Short mmCIF file of C-alpha atoms in Angstrom, two decimals:
data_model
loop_
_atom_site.label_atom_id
_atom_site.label_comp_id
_atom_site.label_asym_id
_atom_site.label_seq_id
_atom_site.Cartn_x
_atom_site.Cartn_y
_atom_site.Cartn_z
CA UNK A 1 44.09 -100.39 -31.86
CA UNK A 2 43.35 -97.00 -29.86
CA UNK A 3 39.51 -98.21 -29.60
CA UNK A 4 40.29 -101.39 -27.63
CA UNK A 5 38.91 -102.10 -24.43
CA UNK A 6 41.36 -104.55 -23.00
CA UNK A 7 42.49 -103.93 -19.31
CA UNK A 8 45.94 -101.90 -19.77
CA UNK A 9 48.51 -102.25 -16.58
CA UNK A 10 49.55 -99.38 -14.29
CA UNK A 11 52.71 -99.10 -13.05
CA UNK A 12 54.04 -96.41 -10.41
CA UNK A 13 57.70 -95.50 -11.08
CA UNK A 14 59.45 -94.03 -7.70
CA UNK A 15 62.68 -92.25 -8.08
CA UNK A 16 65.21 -90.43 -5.03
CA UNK A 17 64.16 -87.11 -5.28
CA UNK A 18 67.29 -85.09 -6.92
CA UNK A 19 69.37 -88.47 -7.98
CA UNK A 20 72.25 -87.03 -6.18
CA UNK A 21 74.03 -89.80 -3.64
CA UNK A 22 72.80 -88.26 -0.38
CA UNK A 23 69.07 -88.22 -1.64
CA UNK A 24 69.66 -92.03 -1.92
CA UNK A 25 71.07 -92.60 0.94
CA UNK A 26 68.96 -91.07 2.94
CA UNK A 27 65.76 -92.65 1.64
CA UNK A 28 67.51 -95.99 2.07
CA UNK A 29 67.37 -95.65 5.97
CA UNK A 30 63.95 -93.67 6.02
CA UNK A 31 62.62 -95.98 3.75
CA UNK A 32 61.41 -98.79 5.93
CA UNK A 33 59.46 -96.43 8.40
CA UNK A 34 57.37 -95.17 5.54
CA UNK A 35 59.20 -91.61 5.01
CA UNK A 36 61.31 -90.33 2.50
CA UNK A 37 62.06 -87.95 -0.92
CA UNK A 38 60.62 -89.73 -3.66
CA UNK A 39 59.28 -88.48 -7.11
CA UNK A 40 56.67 -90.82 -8.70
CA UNK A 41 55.47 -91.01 -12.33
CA UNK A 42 52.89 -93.18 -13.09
CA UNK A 43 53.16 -95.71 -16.31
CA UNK A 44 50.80 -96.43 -18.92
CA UNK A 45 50.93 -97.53 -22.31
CA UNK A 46 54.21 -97.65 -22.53
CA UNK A 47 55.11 -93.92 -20.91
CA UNK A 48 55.42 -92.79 -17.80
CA UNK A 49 53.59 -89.48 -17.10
CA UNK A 50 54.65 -87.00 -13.90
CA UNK A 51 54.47 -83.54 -12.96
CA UNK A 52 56.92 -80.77 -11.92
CA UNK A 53 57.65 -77.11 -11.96
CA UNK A 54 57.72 -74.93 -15.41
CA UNK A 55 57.96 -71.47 -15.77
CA UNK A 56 55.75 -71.27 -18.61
CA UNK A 57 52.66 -73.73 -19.92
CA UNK A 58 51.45 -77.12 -17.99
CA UNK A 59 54.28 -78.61 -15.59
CA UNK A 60 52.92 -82.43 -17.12
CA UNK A 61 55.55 -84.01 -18.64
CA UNK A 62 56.50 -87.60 -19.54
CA UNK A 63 59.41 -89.67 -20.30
CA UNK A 64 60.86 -93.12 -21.37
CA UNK A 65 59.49 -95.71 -17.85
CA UNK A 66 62.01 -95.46 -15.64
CA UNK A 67 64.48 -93.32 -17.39
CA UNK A 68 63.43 -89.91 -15.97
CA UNK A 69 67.06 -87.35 -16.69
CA UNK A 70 66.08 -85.29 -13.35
CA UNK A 71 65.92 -88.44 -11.02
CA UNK A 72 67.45 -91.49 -9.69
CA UNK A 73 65.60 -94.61 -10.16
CA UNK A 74 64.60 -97.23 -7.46
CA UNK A 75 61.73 -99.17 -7.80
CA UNK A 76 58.10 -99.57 -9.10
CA UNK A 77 54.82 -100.52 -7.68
CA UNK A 78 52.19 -102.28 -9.31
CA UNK A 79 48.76 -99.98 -8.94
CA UNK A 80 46.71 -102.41 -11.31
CA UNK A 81 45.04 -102.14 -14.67
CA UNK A 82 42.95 -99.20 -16.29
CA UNK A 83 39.96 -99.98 -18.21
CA UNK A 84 40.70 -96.86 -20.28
CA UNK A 85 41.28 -96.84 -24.03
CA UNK A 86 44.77 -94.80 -25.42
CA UNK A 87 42.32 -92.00 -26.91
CA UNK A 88 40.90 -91.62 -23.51
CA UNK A 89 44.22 -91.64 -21.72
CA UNK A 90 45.17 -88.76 -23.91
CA UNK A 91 41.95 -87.01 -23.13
CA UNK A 92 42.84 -87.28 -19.69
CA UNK A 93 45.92 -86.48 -19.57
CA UNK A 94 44.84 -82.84 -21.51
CA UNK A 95 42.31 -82.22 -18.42
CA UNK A 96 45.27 -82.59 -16.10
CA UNK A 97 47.44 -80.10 -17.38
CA UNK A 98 48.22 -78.74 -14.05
CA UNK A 99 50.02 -75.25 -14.51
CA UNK A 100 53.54 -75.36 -14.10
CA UNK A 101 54.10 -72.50 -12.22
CA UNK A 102 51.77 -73.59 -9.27
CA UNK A 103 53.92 -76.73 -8.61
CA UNK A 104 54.70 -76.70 -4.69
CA UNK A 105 57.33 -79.16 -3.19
CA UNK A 106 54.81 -79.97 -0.03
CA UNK A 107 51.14 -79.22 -1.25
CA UNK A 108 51.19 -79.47 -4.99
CA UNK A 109 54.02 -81.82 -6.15
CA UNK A 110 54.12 -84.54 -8.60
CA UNK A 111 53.15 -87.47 -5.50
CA UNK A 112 49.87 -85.51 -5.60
CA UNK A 113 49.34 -85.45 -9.53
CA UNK A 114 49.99 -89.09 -9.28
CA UNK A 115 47.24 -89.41 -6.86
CA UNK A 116 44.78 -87.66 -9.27
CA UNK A 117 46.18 -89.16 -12.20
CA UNK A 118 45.36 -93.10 -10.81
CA UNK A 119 42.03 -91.59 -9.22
CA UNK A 120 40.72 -91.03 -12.87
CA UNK A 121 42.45 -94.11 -14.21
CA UNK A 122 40.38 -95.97 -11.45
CA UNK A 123 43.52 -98.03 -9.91
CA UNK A 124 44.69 -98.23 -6.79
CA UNK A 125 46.37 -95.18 -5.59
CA UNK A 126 49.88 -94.73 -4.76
CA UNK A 127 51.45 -96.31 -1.37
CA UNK A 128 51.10 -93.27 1.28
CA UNK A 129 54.91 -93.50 1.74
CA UNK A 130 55.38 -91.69 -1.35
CA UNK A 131 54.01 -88.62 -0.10
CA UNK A 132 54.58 -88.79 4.24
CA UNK A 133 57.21 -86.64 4.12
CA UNK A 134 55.71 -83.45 2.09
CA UNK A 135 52.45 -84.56 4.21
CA UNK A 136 54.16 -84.54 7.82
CA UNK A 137 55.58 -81.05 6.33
CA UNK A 138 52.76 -79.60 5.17
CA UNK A 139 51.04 -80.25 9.00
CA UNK A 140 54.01 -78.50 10.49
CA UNK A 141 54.06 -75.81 8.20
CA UNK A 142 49.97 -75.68 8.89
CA UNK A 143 50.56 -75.70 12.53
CA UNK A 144 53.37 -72.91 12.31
CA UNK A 145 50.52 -71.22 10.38
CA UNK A 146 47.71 -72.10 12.20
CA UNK A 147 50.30 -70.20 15.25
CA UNK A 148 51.21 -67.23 13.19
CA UNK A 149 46.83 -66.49 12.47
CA UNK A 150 46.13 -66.79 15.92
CA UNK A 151 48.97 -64.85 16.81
CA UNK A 152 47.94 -62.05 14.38
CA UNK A 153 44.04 -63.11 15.88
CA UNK A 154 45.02 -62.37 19.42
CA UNK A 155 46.97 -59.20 18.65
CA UNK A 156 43.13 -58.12 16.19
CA UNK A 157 41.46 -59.10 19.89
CA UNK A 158 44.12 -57.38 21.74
CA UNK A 159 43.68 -54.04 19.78
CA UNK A 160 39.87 -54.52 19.80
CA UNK A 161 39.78 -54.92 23.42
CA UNK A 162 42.04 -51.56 23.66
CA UNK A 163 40.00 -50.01 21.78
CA UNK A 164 36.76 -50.59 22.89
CA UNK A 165 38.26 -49.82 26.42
CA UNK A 166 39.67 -46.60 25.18
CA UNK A 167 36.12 -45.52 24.18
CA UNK A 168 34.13 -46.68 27.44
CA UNK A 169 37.16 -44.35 29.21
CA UNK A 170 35.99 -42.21 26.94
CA UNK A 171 32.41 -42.06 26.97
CA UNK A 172 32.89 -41.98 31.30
CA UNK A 173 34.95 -38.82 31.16
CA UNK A 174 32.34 -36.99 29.07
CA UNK A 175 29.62 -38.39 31.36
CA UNK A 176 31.87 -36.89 34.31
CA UNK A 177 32.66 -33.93 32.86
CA UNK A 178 29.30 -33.29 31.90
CA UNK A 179 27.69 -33.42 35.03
CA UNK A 180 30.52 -31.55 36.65
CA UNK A 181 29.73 -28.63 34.34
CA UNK A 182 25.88 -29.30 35.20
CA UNK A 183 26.73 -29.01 39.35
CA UNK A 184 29.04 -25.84 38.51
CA UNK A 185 26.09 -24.51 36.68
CA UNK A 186 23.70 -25.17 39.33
CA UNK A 187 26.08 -23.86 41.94
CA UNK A 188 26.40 -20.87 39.97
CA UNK A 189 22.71 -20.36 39.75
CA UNK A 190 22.06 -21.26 43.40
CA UNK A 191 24.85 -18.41 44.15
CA UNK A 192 23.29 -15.85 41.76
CA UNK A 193 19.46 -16.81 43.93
CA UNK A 194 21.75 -16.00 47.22
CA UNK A 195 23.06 -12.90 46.09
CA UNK A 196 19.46 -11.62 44.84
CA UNK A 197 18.40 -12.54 48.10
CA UNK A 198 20.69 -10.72 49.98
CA UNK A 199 20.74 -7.99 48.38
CA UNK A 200 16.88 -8.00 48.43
CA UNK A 201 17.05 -8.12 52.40
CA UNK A 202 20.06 -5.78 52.38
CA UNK A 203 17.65 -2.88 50.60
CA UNK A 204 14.74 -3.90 52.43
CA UNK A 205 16.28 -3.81 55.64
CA UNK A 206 17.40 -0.41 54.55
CA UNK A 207 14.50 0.96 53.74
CA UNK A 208 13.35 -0.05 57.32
CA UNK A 209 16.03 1.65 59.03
CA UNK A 210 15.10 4.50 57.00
CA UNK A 211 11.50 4.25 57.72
CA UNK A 212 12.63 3.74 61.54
CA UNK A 213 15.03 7.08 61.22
CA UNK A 214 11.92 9.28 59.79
CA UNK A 215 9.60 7.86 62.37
CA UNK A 216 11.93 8.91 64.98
CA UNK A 217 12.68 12.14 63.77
CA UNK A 218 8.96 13.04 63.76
CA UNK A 219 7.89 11.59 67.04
CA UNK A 220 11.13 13.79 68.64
CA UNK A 221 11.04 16.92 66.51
CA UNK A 222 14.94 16.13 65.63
CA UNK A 223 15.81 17.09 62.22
CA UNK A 224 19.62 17.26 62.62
CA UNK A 225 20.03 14.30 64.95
CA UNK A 226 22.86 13.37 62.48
CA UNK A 227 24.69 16.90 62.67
CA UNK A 228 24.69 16.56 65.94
CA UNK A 229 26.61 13.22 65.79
CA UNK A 230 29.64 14.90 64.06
CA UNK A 231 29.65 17.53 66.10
CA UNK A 232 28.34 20.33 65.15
CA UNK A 233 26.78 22.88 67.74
CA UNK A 234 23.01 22.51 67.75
CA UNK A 235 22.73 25.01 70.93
CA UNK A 236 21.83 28.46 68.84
CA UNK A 237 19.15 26.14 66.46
CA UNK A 238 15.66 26.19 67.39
CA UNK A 239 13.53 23.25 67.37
CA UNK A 240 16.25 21.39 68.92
CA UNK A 241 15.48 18.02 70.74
CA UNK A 242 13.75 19.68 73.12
CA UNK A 243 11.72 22.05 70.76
CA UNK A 244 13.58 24.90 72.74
CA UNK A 245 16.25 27.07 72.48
CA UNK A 246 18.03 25.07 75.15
CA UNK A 247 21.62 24.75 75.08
CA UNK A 248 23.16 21.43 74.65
CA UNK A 249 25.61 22.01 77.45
CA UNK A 250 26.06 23.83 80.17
CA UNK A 251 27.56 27.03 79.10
CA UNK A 252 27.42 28.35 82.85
CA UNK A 253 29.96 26.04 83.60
CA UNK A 254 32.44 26.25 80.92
CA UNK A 255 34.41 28.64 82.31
CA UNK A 256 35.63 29.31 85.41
CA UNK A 257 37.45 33.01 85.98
CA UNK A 258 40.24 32.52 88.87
CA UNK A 259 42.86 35.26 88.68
CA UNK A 260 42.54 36.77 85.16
CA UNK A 261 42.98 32.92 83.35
CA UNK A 262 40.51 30.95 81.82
CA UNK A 263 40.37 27.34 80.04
CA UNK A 264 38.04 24.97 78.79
CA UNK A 265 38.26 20.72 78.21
CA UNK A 266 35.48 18.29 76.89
CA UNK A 267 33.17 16.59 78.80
CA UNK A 268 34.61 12.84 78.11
CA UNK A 269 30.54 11.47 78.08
CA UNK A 270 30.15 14.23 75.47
CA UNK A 271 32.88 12.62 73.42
CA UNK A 272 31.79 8.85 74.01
CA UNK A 273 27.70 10.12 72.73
CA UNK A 274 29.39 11.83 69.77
CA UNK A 275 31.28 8.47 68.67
CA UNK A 276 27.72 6.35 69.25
CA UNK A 277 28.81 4.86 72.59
CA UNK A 278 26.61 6.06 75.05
CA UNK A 279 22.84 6.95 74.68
CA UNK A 280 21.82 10.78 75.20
CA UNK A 281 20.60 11.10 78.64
CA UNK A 282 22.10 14.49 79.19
CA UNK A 283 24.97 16.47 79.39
CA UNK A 284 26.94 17.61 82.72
CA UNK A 285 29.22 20.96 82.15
CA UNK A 286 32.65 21.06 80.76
CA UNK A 287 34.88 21.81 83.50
CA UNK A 288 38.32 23.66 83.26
CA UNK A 289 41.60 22.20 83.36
CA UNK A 290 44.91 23.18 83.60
CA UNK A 291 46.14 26.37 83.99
CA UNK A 292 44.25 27.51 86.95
CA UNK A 293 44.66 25.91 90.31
CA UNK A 294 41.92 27.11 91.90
CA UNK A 295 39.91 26.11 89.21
CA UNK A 296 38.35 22.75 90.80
CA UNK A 297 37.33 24.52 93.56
CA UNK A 298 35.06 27.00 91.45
CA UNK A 299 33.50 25.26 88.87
CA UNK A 300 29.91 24.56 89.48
CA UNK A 301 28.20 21.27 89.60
CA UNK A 302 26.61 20.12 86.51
CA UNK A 303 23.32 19.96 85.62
CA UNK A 304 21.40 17.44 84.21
CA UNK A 305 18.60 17.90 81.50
CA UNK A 306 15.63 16.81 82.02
CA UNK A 307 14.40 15.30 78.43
CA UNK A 308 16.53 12.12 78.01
CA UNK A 309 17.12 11.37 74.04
CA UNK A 310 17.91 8.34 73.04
CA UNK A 311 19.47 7.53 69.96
CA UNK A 312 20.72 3.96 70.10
CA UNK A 313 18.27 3.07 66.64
CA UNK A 314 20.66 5.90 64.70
#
């Protein structure tokens, strides 16, 4: 009767992963320590029910108890009775159609559809032996993980940092170069100010001098002050320095007659007033030089003038 309510045994089915000889062997020594290959399949009403991989459709299958083809039997394990009629094992067995193609050997293998399959039964779950080894594997494969994100996190960090440093370097060598520009510009401006300025005092100091020079020329009656300075003859110009027709030098002593030869040489103070080096106090003749022998003897003394012009603001 599918309707009956009668407590209905659960048996666990474990099987050496593979069947092959070396599966079984192995789990024979890791047995005892609570580690080894094992599939499980769990038994009720008369089949056993597992899960493994499919390319296509749900991965559940089920088989004859204890007579999976794709394993080697070993033993069973007693998980208790289900309260559950057939019709509702069915029903539960369509809700755990787990997809075939999502079947994983360490986090989604047929020890774990076991697990869920007894959960909803409501029996005791299978021993934890069953499953240490995919368990152990799936912590080392989470820890290699768990090392390969914070790897990748530290490298994200590590380019962060960069780049966050890589602006602030940034961001200083505009703020640098910035106020460089602004201290050229104000040197530049405090130049331009210095150059205004000097030329400012440059004309005004000008304009002075010239003011001085027109002053002078009217106190002394000098108009040609300055022709006089390169040397031309101001002695047949009237309103000279002295407002007379008085000869600049002493033309009674610029030559001296001594047996039919005459000759004539500058006055070395005349030459030093003409270059600016000596102030105009007057003018001794020009005495003769070579040629003559006597001509030392002759020459008269100079004179001096007796209006001193001085010409040390030209």
């Amino acid at each position: 009767d599918n309707d009956r309510r009668l407590p209905e045994p659960v048996v666990l089915h474990v099987y050496d992963m593979g069947g092959d000889e070396l599966a079984s062997k192995l789990n024979e020594v890791f047995r005892p320590v609570g580690i080894g290959a094992f599939h499980g399949a769990v038994e009720v009403y008369g089949r056993e029910w597992s899960y493994g991989w499919s390319d296509e459709g749900t991965g559940v299958f089920s088989s004859p108890p204890k007579r999976c083809p794709l394993h080697a039997y070993r033993e069973s394990v007693c998980l208790g009775s289900t309260d559950m009629s057939r019709r509702d094992v069915a029903q539960l067995l369509r809700q755990l159609e787990w997809p075939g193609d999502e079947y994983n050997l360490i986090r989604h293998n047929c020890c774990h559809w076991c697990e869920e399959f007894c959960r909803h039964l409501d029996v005791e779950p299978p021993p934890a032996w069953l499953n240490n080894l995919a368990a152990e594997v799936a912590k080392l494969d989470d820890g290699v993980r768990d090392v390969a994100t914070n790897a990748q996190l530290a490298v994200e960090v590590a380019k962060a940092a960069v780049r966050r440093r890589s602006e602030e370097v940034h961001e200083v060598h505009e703020k640098i170069l910035n106020a460089v520009e602004a201290k050229a510009e104000e040197f530049r401006e405090a130049a331009a100010l210095l150059r205004d300025s000097v030329e400012a005092k440059a004309d005004e100091l000008k304009e002075q001098a010239e003011a001085t020079w027109h002053e002078l020329e009217q106190k002394l009656g000098i108009s040609r002050i300055g022709s006089f300075l390169t040397g031309e003859d101001l002695t047949a110009r009237p309103g000279s320095a002295l407002g007379q027709e008085t000869p600049l030098v002493d033309t009674a002593s610029q030559e001296t007659h001594s047996g039919g030869c005459s000759s004539t040489s500058r006055n070395p103070l005349m030459e030093s007033f003409r270059q600016g080096l000596l102030p105009f106090r007057g003018f001794g003749s020009e005495r003769p030089t070579g040629g003559c022998e006597d001509a030392g003897r002759d020459a008269s003394p100079p004179r001096e003038f007796t209006h001193p012009i001085h010409v040390s603001a030209v």
